[in-house]
Amino acid sequence: MDDAQRREERKRSILAENEFSLTNERFLVPEMLFHPADLGMNEAGLAECIIRSVDACHPYLHPVLFESIVLSGGSTLFPRFAERLPILGVWRGGSLLASSPDFEAMCVTKAEYEEYGSTRCRKRFFH
């Protein structure tokens, strides 16, 4: 056996040593993200953390913040990951905002935006 073959054999044995079989862990890890209390952890789940973070901001920003959520990373590939985030705040917030009597006053029309650009939005929403 030459040197290259020995290195290859060593690589294979190292990989074999680091292999293990997953059983319940395949299901527990995603559940831990959504419902850590089910596993005995006194922590908020992912959806609750997102909602708490958005709720900590000014209510006028809630719709924008909920619309700006981007899912990225390997964990988002778990089956039904996006569907399990019960973030209905966008719909509820948009519905409440649209039915508010002050809704028209809060809007920036297309004509205003075309005339003043993002400056109009900053003045309207952040001052």
Short mmCIF file of N, CA and C in Angstrom, two decimals:
data_model
loop_
_atom_site.label_atom_id
_atom_site.label_comp_id
_atom_site.label_asym_id
_atom_site.label_seq_id
_atom_site.Cartn_x
_atom_site.Cartn_y
_atom_site.Cartn_z
N MET A 1 0.86 -1.18 0.00
CA MET A 1 0.00 0.00 0.00
C MET A 1 0.90 1.24 0.00
N ASP A 2 0.68 2.12 -0.95
CA ASP A 2 1.52 3.31 -1.01
C ASP A 2 1.00 4.39 -0.07
N ASP A 3 1.73 5.50 -0.02
CA ASP A 3 1.44 6.60 0.91
C ASP A 3 0.07 7.24 0.65
N ALA A 4 -0.29 7.44 -0.61
CA ALA A 4 -1.58 8.07 -0.95
C ALA A 4 -2.74 7.17 -0.53
N GLN A 5 -2.57 5.85 -0.70
CA GLN A 5 -3.62 4.92 -0.30
C GLN A 5 -3.80 4.91 1.22
N ARG A 6 -2.68 4.99 1.95
CA ARG A 6 -2.75 5.03 3.42
C ARG A 6 -3.48 6.28 3.89
N ARG A 7 -3.14 7.42 3.27
CA ARG A 7 -3.82 8.67 3.65
C ARG A 7 -5.32 8.57 3.38
N GLU A 8 -5.67 8.00 2.24
CA GLU A 8 -7.09 7.85 1.89
C GLU A 8 -7.79 6.92 2.88
N GLU A 9 -7.14 5.83 3.25
CA GLU A 9 -7.71 4.89 4.21
C GLU A 9 -7.88 5.56 5.58
N ARG A 10 -6.88 6.35 5.99
CA ARG A 10 -6.95 7.08 7.26
C ARG A 10 -8.12 8.07 7.25
N LYS A 11 -8.29 8.76 6.12
CA LYS A 11 -9.41 9.70 5.98
C LYS A 11 -10.74 9.00 6.16
N ARG A 12 -10.89 7.85 5.52
CA ARG A 12 -12.14 7.08 5.62
C ARG A 12 -12.40 6.63 7.05
N SER A 13 -11.37 6.20 7.75
CA SER A 13 -11.56 5.73 9.13
C SER A 13 -11.91 6.90 10.05
N ILE A 14 -11.32 8.07 9.83
CA ILE A 14 -11.66 9.25 10.64
C ILE A 14 -13.11 9.64 10.40
N LEU A 15 -13.54 9.63 9.15
CA LEU A 15 -14.94 9.95 8.84
C LEU A 15 -15.89 8.94 9.49
N ALA A 16 -15.52 7.67 9.46
CA ALA A 16 -16.37 6.63 10.05
C ALA A 16 -16.48 6.81 11.56
N GLU A 17 -15.41 7.26 12.21
CA GLU A 17 -15.44 7.49 13.65
C GLU A 17 -16.39 8.63 14.02
N ASN A 18 -16.56 9.59 13.13
CA ASN A 18 -17.39 10.75 13.41
C ASN A 18 -18.84 10.60 12.96
N GLU A 19 -19.20 9.45 12.46
CA GLU A 19 -20.57 9.21 12.02
C GLU A 19 -21.42 8.72 13.18
N PHE A 20 -22.66 9.12 13.18
CA PHE A 20 -23.61 8.61 14.16
C PHE A 20 -25.00 8.65 13.55
N SER A 21 -25.88 7.86 14.12
CA SER A 21 -27.25 7.78 13.61
C SER A 21 -28.16 8.72 14.39
N LEU A 22 -29.02 9.40 13.67
CA LEU A 22 -29.99 10.27 14.31
C LEU A 22 -31.30 9.53 14.49
N THR A 23 -31.89 9.70 15.64
CA THR A 23 -33.21 9.11 15.88
C THR A 23 -34.18 10.25 16.15
N ASN A 24 -34.60 10.42 17.38
CA ASN A 24 -35.54 11.49 17.73
C ASN A 24 -34.98 12.88 17.50
N GLU A 25 -33.65 13.00 17.47
CA GLU A 25 -33.03 14.31 17.30
C GLU A 25 -33.49 15.01 16.04
N ARG A 26 -33.79 14.22 15.02
CA ARG A 26 -34.25 14.80 13.75
C ARG A 26 -35.51 15.63 13.96
N PHE A 27 -36.31 15.24 14.92
CA PHE A 27 -37.58 15.92 15.17
C PHE A 27 -37.47 16.90 16.34
N LEU A 28 -36.60 16.61 17.29
CA LEU A 28 -36.49 17.45 18.48
C LEU A 28 -35.84 18.81 18.18
N VAL A 29 -34.88 18.84 17.30
CA VAL A 29 -34.20 20.12 17.02
C VAL A 29 -35.17 21.14 16.44
N PRO A 30 -35.94 20.82 15.40
CA PRO A 30 -36.89 21.81 14.91
C PRO A 30 -37.94 22.18 15.97
N GLU A 31 -38.39 21.20 16.75
CA GLU A 31 -39.38 21.49 17.79
C GLU A 31 -38.80 22.43 18.83
N MET A 32 -37.53 22.26 19.13
CA MET A 32 -36.89 23.12 20.11
C MET A 32 -36.93 24.58 19.66
N LEU A 33 -36.81 24.81 18.37
CA LEU A 33 -36.86 26.17 17.86
C LEU A 33 -38.25 26.80 18.03
N PHE A 34 -39.27 26.00 17.86
CA PHE A 34 -40.63 26.52 17.91
C PHE A 34 -41.27 26.42 19.29
N HIS A 35 -41.02 25.34 20.01
CA HIS A 35 -41.64 25.11 21.32
C HIS A 35 -40.62 24.58 22.32
N PRO A 36 -39.70 25.41 22.77
CA PRO A 36 -38.68 24.92 23.71
C PRO A 36 -39.28 24.45 25.04
N ALA A 37 -40.42 24.97 25.41
CA ALA A 37 -41.06 24.54 26.67
C ALA A 37 -41.42 23.06 26.63
N ASP A 38 -41.71 22.53 25.45
CA ASP A 38 -42.03 21.11 25.33
C ASP A 38 -40.84 20.22 25.70
N LEU A 39 -39.65 20.79 25.63
CA LEU A 39 -38.44 20.04 25.96
C LEU A 39 -37.90 20.43 27.33
N GLY A 40 -38.73 21.12 28.12
CA GLY A 40 -38.33 21.49 29.47
C GLY A 40 -37.51 22.75 29.56
N MET A 41 -37.44 23.52 28.50
CA MET A 41 -36.66 24.77 28.50
C MET A 41 -37.61 25.94 28.73
N ASN A 42 -37.29 26.77 29.68
CA ASN A 42 -38.13 27.92 29.99
C ASN A 42 -37.71 29.11 29.12
N GLU A 43 -37.91 28.97 27.83
CA GLU A 43 -37.52 29.99 26.84
C GLU A 43 -38.66 30.19 25.85
N ALA A 44 -38.67 31.33 25.20
CA ALA A 44 -39.66 31.59 24.16
C ALA A 44 -39.23 30.92 22.87
N GLY A 45 -40.21 30.52 22.08
CA GLY A 45 -39.93 29.94 20.77
C GLY A 45 -39.57 31.03 19.77
N LEU A 46 -39.18 30.61 18.60
CA LEU A 46 -38.74 31.54 17.56
C LEU A 46 -39.83 32.55 17.18
N ALA A 47 -41.05 32.06 16.94
CA ALA A 47 -42.13 32.96 16.55
C ALA A 47 -42.42 33.98 17.65
N GLU A 48 -42.44 33.52 18.89
CA GLU A 48 -42.70 34.43 20.00
C GLU A 48 -41.59 35.48 20.14
N CYS A 49 -40.34 35.08 19.91
CA CYS A 49 -39.22 36.03 19.96
C CYS A 49 -39.36 37.11 18.89
N ILE A 50 -39.77 36.69 17.69
CA ILE A 50 -39.96 37.65 16.61
C ILE A 50 -41.07 38.63 16.97
N ILE A 51 -42.18 38.13 17.46
CA ILE A 51 -43.30 38.98 17.80
C ILE A 51 -42.94 39.94 18.93
N ARG A 52 -42.23 39.45 19.94
CA ARG A 52 -41.79 40.32 21.04
C ARG A 52 -40.88 41.43 20.53
N SER A 53 -39.98 41.09 19.63
CA SER A 53 -39.05 42.09 19.09
C SER A 53 -39.79 43.17 18.32
N VAL A 54 -40.73 42.76 17.50
CA VAL A 54 -41.50 43.74 16.72
C VAL A 54 -42.37 44.58 17.65
N ASP A 55 -43.00 43.94 18.64
CA ASP A 55 -43.85 44.67 19.58
C ASP A 55 -43.08 45.70 20.40
N ALA A 56 -41.78 45.50 20.55
CA ALA A 56 -40.96 46.45 21.30
C ALA A 56 -40.75 47.76 20.54
N CYS A 57 -41.09 47.77 19.26
CA CYS A 57 -40.92 48.97 18.42
C CYS A 57 -42.23 49.75 18.35
N HIS A 58 -42.15 50.92 17.79
CA HIS A 58 -43.33 51.77 17.63
C HIS A 58 -44.37 51.05 16.78
N PRO A 59 -45.65 51.12 17.19
CA PRO A 59 -46.71 50.41 16.46
C PRO A 59 -46.80 50.74 14.98
N TYR A 60 -46.46 51.94 14.59
CA TYR A 60 -46.52 52.30 13.17
C TYR A 60 -45.50 51.50 12.35
N LEU A 61 -44.46 51.01 13.01
CA LEU A 61 -43.43 50.24 12.31
C LEU A 61 -43.75 48.76 12.20
N HIS A 62 -44.72 48.28 12.96
CA HIS A 62 -45.01 46.85 12.98
C HIS A 62 -45.24 46.26 11.59
N PRO A 63 -46.12 46.84 10.78
CA PRO A 63 -46.32 46.24 9.45
C PRO A 63 -45.04 46.16 8.62
N VAL A 64 -44.25 47.21 8.67
CA VAL A 64 -43.02 47.23 7.89
C VAL A 64 -42.04 46.17 8.41
N LEU A 65 -41.94 46.05 9.71
CA LEU A 65 -41.02 45.08 10.29
C LEU A 65 -41.45 43.64 9.98
N PHE A 66 -42.75 43.36 10.09
CA PHE A 66 -43.21 42.02 9.77
C PHE A 66 -43.01 41.69 8.30
N GLU A 67 -43.18 42.67 7.44
CA GLU A 67 -42.97 42.43 6.01
C GLU A 67 -41.49 42.24 5.67
N SER A 68 -40.62 42.70 6.55
CA SER A 68 -39.18 42.66 6.26
C SER A 68 -38.49 41.41 6.78
N ILE A 69 -39.23 40.47 7.32
CA ILE A 69 -38.62 39.25 7.86
C ILE A 69 -38.11 38.39 6.71
N VAL A 70 -36.85 38.02 6.82
CA VAL A 70 -36.22 37.17 5.81
C VAL A 70 -35.73 35.92 6.51
N LEU A 71 -36.11 34.76 6.00
CA LEU A 71 -35.66 33.50 6.56
C LEU A 71 -34.40 33.06 5.83
N SER A 72 -33.33 32.83 6.57
CA SER A 72 -32.10 32.38 5.93
C SER A 72 -31.37 31.42 6.86
N GLY A 73 -30.51 30.64 6.30
CA GLY A 73 -29.73 29.70 7.08
C GLY A 73 -30.23 28.28 6.91
N GLY A 74 -29.41 27.35 7.33
CA GLY A 74 -29.71 25.94 7.15
C GLY A 74 -30.96 25.47 7.85
N SER A 75 -31.26 26.02 9.03
CA SER A 75 -32.44 25.58 9.77
C SER A 75 -33.74 25.90 9.05
N THR A 76 -33.72 26.88 8.19
CA THR A 76 -34.95 27.22 7.46
C THR A 76 -35.32 26.16 6.44
N LEU A 77 -34.42 25.20 6.24
CA LEU A 77 -34.72 24.11 5.31
C LEU A 77 -35.50 22.97 5.98
N PHE A 78 -35.72 23.07 7.30
CA PHE A 78 -36.56 22.07 7.94
C PHE A 78 -37.93 22.10 7.28
N PRO A 79 -38.56 20.94 7.12
CA PRO A 79 -39.88 20.91 6.48
C PRO A 79 -40.88 21.83 7.19
N ARG A 80 -41.63 22.58 6.38
CA ARG A 80 -42.70 23.48 6.84
C ARG A 80 -42.20 24.56 7.80
N PHE A 81 -40.93 24.93 7.74
CA PHE A 81 -40.38 25.92 8.65
C PHE A 81 -41.13 27.24 8.57
N ALA A 82 -41.27 27.77 7.37
CA ALA A 82 -41.94 29.08 7.20
C ALA A 82 -43.40 29.02 7.61
N GLU A 83 -44.08 27.93 7.30
CA GLU A 83 -45.50 27.81 7.64
C GLU A 83 -45.72 27.74 9.15
N ARG A 84 -44.72 27.25 9.88
CA ARG A 84 -44.87 27.08 11.32
C ARG A 84 -44.62 28.37 12.08
N LEU A 85 -44.10 29.38 11.43
CA LEU A 85 -43.96 30.67 12.11
C LEU A 85 -45.31 31.37 12.06
N PRO A 86 -46.06 31.36 13.17
CA PRO A 86 -47.42 31.93 13.15
C PRO A 86 -47.40 33.45 13.22
N ILE A 87 -46.79 34.03 12.24
CA ILE A 87 -46.68 35.49 12.24
C ILE A 87 -47.82 36.03 11.40
N LEU A 88 -48.93 36.17 12.07
CA LEU A 88 -50.11 36.71 11.41
C LEU A 88 -50.23 38.19 11.72
N GLY A 89 -49.24 38.72 12.43
CA GLY A 89 -49.27 40.13 12.81
C GLY A 89 -49.33 41.05 11.61
N VAL A 90 -48.73 40.65 10.51
CA VAL A 90 -48.77 41.48 9.31
C VAL A 90 -50.21 41.66 8.87
N TRP A 91 -50.91 40.56 8.79
CA TRP A 91 -52.30 40.63 8.36
C TRP A 91 -53.14 41.40 9.37
N ARG A 92 -53.00 41.07 10.64
CA ARG A 92 -53.77 41.75 11.69
C ARG A 92 -53.42 43.24 11.73
N GLY A 93 -52.13 43.53 11.70
CA GLY A 93 -51.69 44.93 11.76
C GLY A 93 -52.16 45.72 10.56
N GLY A 94 -52.04 45.14 9.39
CA GLY A 94 -52.50 45.81 8.17
C GLY A 94 -54.01 46.03 8.19
N SER A 95 -54.72 45.05 8.69
CA SER A 95 -56.18 45.15 8.77
C SER A 95 -56.59 46.25 9.75
N LEU A 96 -55.95 46.28 10.91
CA LEU A 96 -56.26 47.33 11.89
C LEU A 96 -55.89 48.71 11.36
N LEU A 97 -54.75 48.79 10.73
CA LEU A 97 -54.30 50.07 10.19
C LEU A 97 -55.25 50.57 9.11
N ALA A 98 -55.65 49.71 8.20
CA ALA A 98 -56.54 50.10 7.10
C ALA A 98 -57.92 50.51 7.59
N SER A 99 -58.35 49.93 8.70
CA SER A 99 -59.68 50.29 9.21
C SER A 99 -59.65 51.48 10.16
N SER A 100 -58.46 51.98 10.44
CA SER A 100 -58.32 53.13 11.33
C SER A 100 -58.82 54.41 10.65
N PRO A 101 -59.49 55.27 11.40
CA PRO A 101 -59.95 56.53 10.80
C PRO A 101 -58.79 57.45 10.38
N ASP A 102 -57.62 57.23 10.94
CA ASP A 102 -56.45 58.05 10.60
C ASP A 102 -55.64 57.48 9.44
N PHE A 103 -56.13 56.41 8.83
CA PHE A 103 -55.35 55.73 7.80
C PHE A 103 -54.95 56.65 6.65
N GLU A 104 -55.90 57.41 6.14
CA GLU A 104 -55.60 58.31 5.01
C GLU A 104 -54.50 59.30 5.35
N ALA A 105 -54.52 59.82 6.59
CA ALA A 105 -53.52 60.81 7.00
C ALA A 105 -52.13 60.18 7.13
N MET A 106 -52.08 58.87 7.35
CA MET A 106 -50.79 58.19 7.52
C MET A 106 -50.17 57.78 6.19
N CYS A 107 -50.93 57.79 5.15
CA CYS A 107 -50.44 57.31 3.85
C CYS A 107 -49.62 58.36 3.12
N VAL A 108 -48.70 57.89 2.32
CA VAL A 108 -47.97 58.74 1.39
C VAL A 108 -48.48 58.33 0.02
N THR A 109 -49.07 59.28 -0.68
CA THR A 109 -49.62 58.96 -2.01
C THR A 109 -48.49 58.81 -3.02
N LYS A 110 -48.82 58.21 -4.13
CA LYS A 110 -47.84 58.03 -5.19
C LYS A 110 -47.35 59.40 -5.69
N ALA A 111 -48.28 60.33 -5.81
CA ALA A 111 -47.91 61.68 -6.27
C ALA A 111 -46.94 62.35 -5.29
N GLU A 112 -47.20 62.20 -3.98
CA GLU A 112 -46.30 62.78 -2.98
C GLU A 112 -44.92 62.14 -3.08
N TYR A 113 -44.90 60.82 -3.22
CA TYR A 113 -43.62 60.13 -3.30
C TYR A 113 -42.86 60.54 -4.55
N GLU A 114 -43.56 60.63 -5.66
CA GLU A 114 -42.89 61.04 -6.89
C GLU A 114 -42.34 62.46 -6.80
N GLU A 115 -43.05 63.33 -6.06
CA GLU A 115 -42.60 64.71 -5.94
C GLU A 115 -41.47 64.86 -4.92
N TYR A 116 -41.61 64.22 -3.73
CA TYR A 116 -40.65 64.42 -2.64
C TYR A 116 -39.73 63.23 -2.38
N GLY A 117 -40.05 62.07 -2.91
CA GLY A 117 -39.24 60.87 -2.71
C GLY A 117 -39.30 60.34 -1.28
N SER A 118 -38.22 59.67 -0.88
CA SER A 118 -38.20 59.03 0.44
C SER A 118 -38.19 60.06 1.58
N THR A 119 -37.86 61.31 1.28
CA THR A 119 -37.89 62.35 2.30
C THR A 119 -39.30 62.47 2.88
N ARG A 120 -40.29 62.36 2.03
CA ARG A 120 -41.68 62.45 2.48
C ARG A 120 -42.00 61.32 3.45
N CYS A 121 -41.53 60.14 3.16
CA CYS A 121 -41.76 58.98 4.04
C CYS A 121 -41.07 59.18 5.39
N ARG A 122 -39.83 59.64 5.36
CA ARG A 122 -39.11 59.85 6.62
C ARG A 122 -39.83 60.88 7.48
N LYS A 123 -40.28 61.97 6.88
CA LYS A 123 -40.99 63.00 7.65
C LYS A 123 -42.32 62.47 8.19
N ARG A 124 -43.01 61.71 7.38
CA ARG A 124 -44.33 61.21 7.78
C ARG A 124 -44.24 60.13 8.86
N PHE A 125 -43.29 59.24 8.72
CA PHE A 125 -43.27 58.06 9.60
C PHE A 125 -42.31 58.15 10.78
N PHE A 126 -41.29 58.95 10.69
CA PHE A 126 -40.28 58.95 11.74
C PHE A 126 -40.20 60.25 12.53
N HIS A 127 -41.06 61.22 12.24
CA HIS A 127 -41.01 62.49 12.99
C HIS A 127 -42.34 62.81 13.59
#
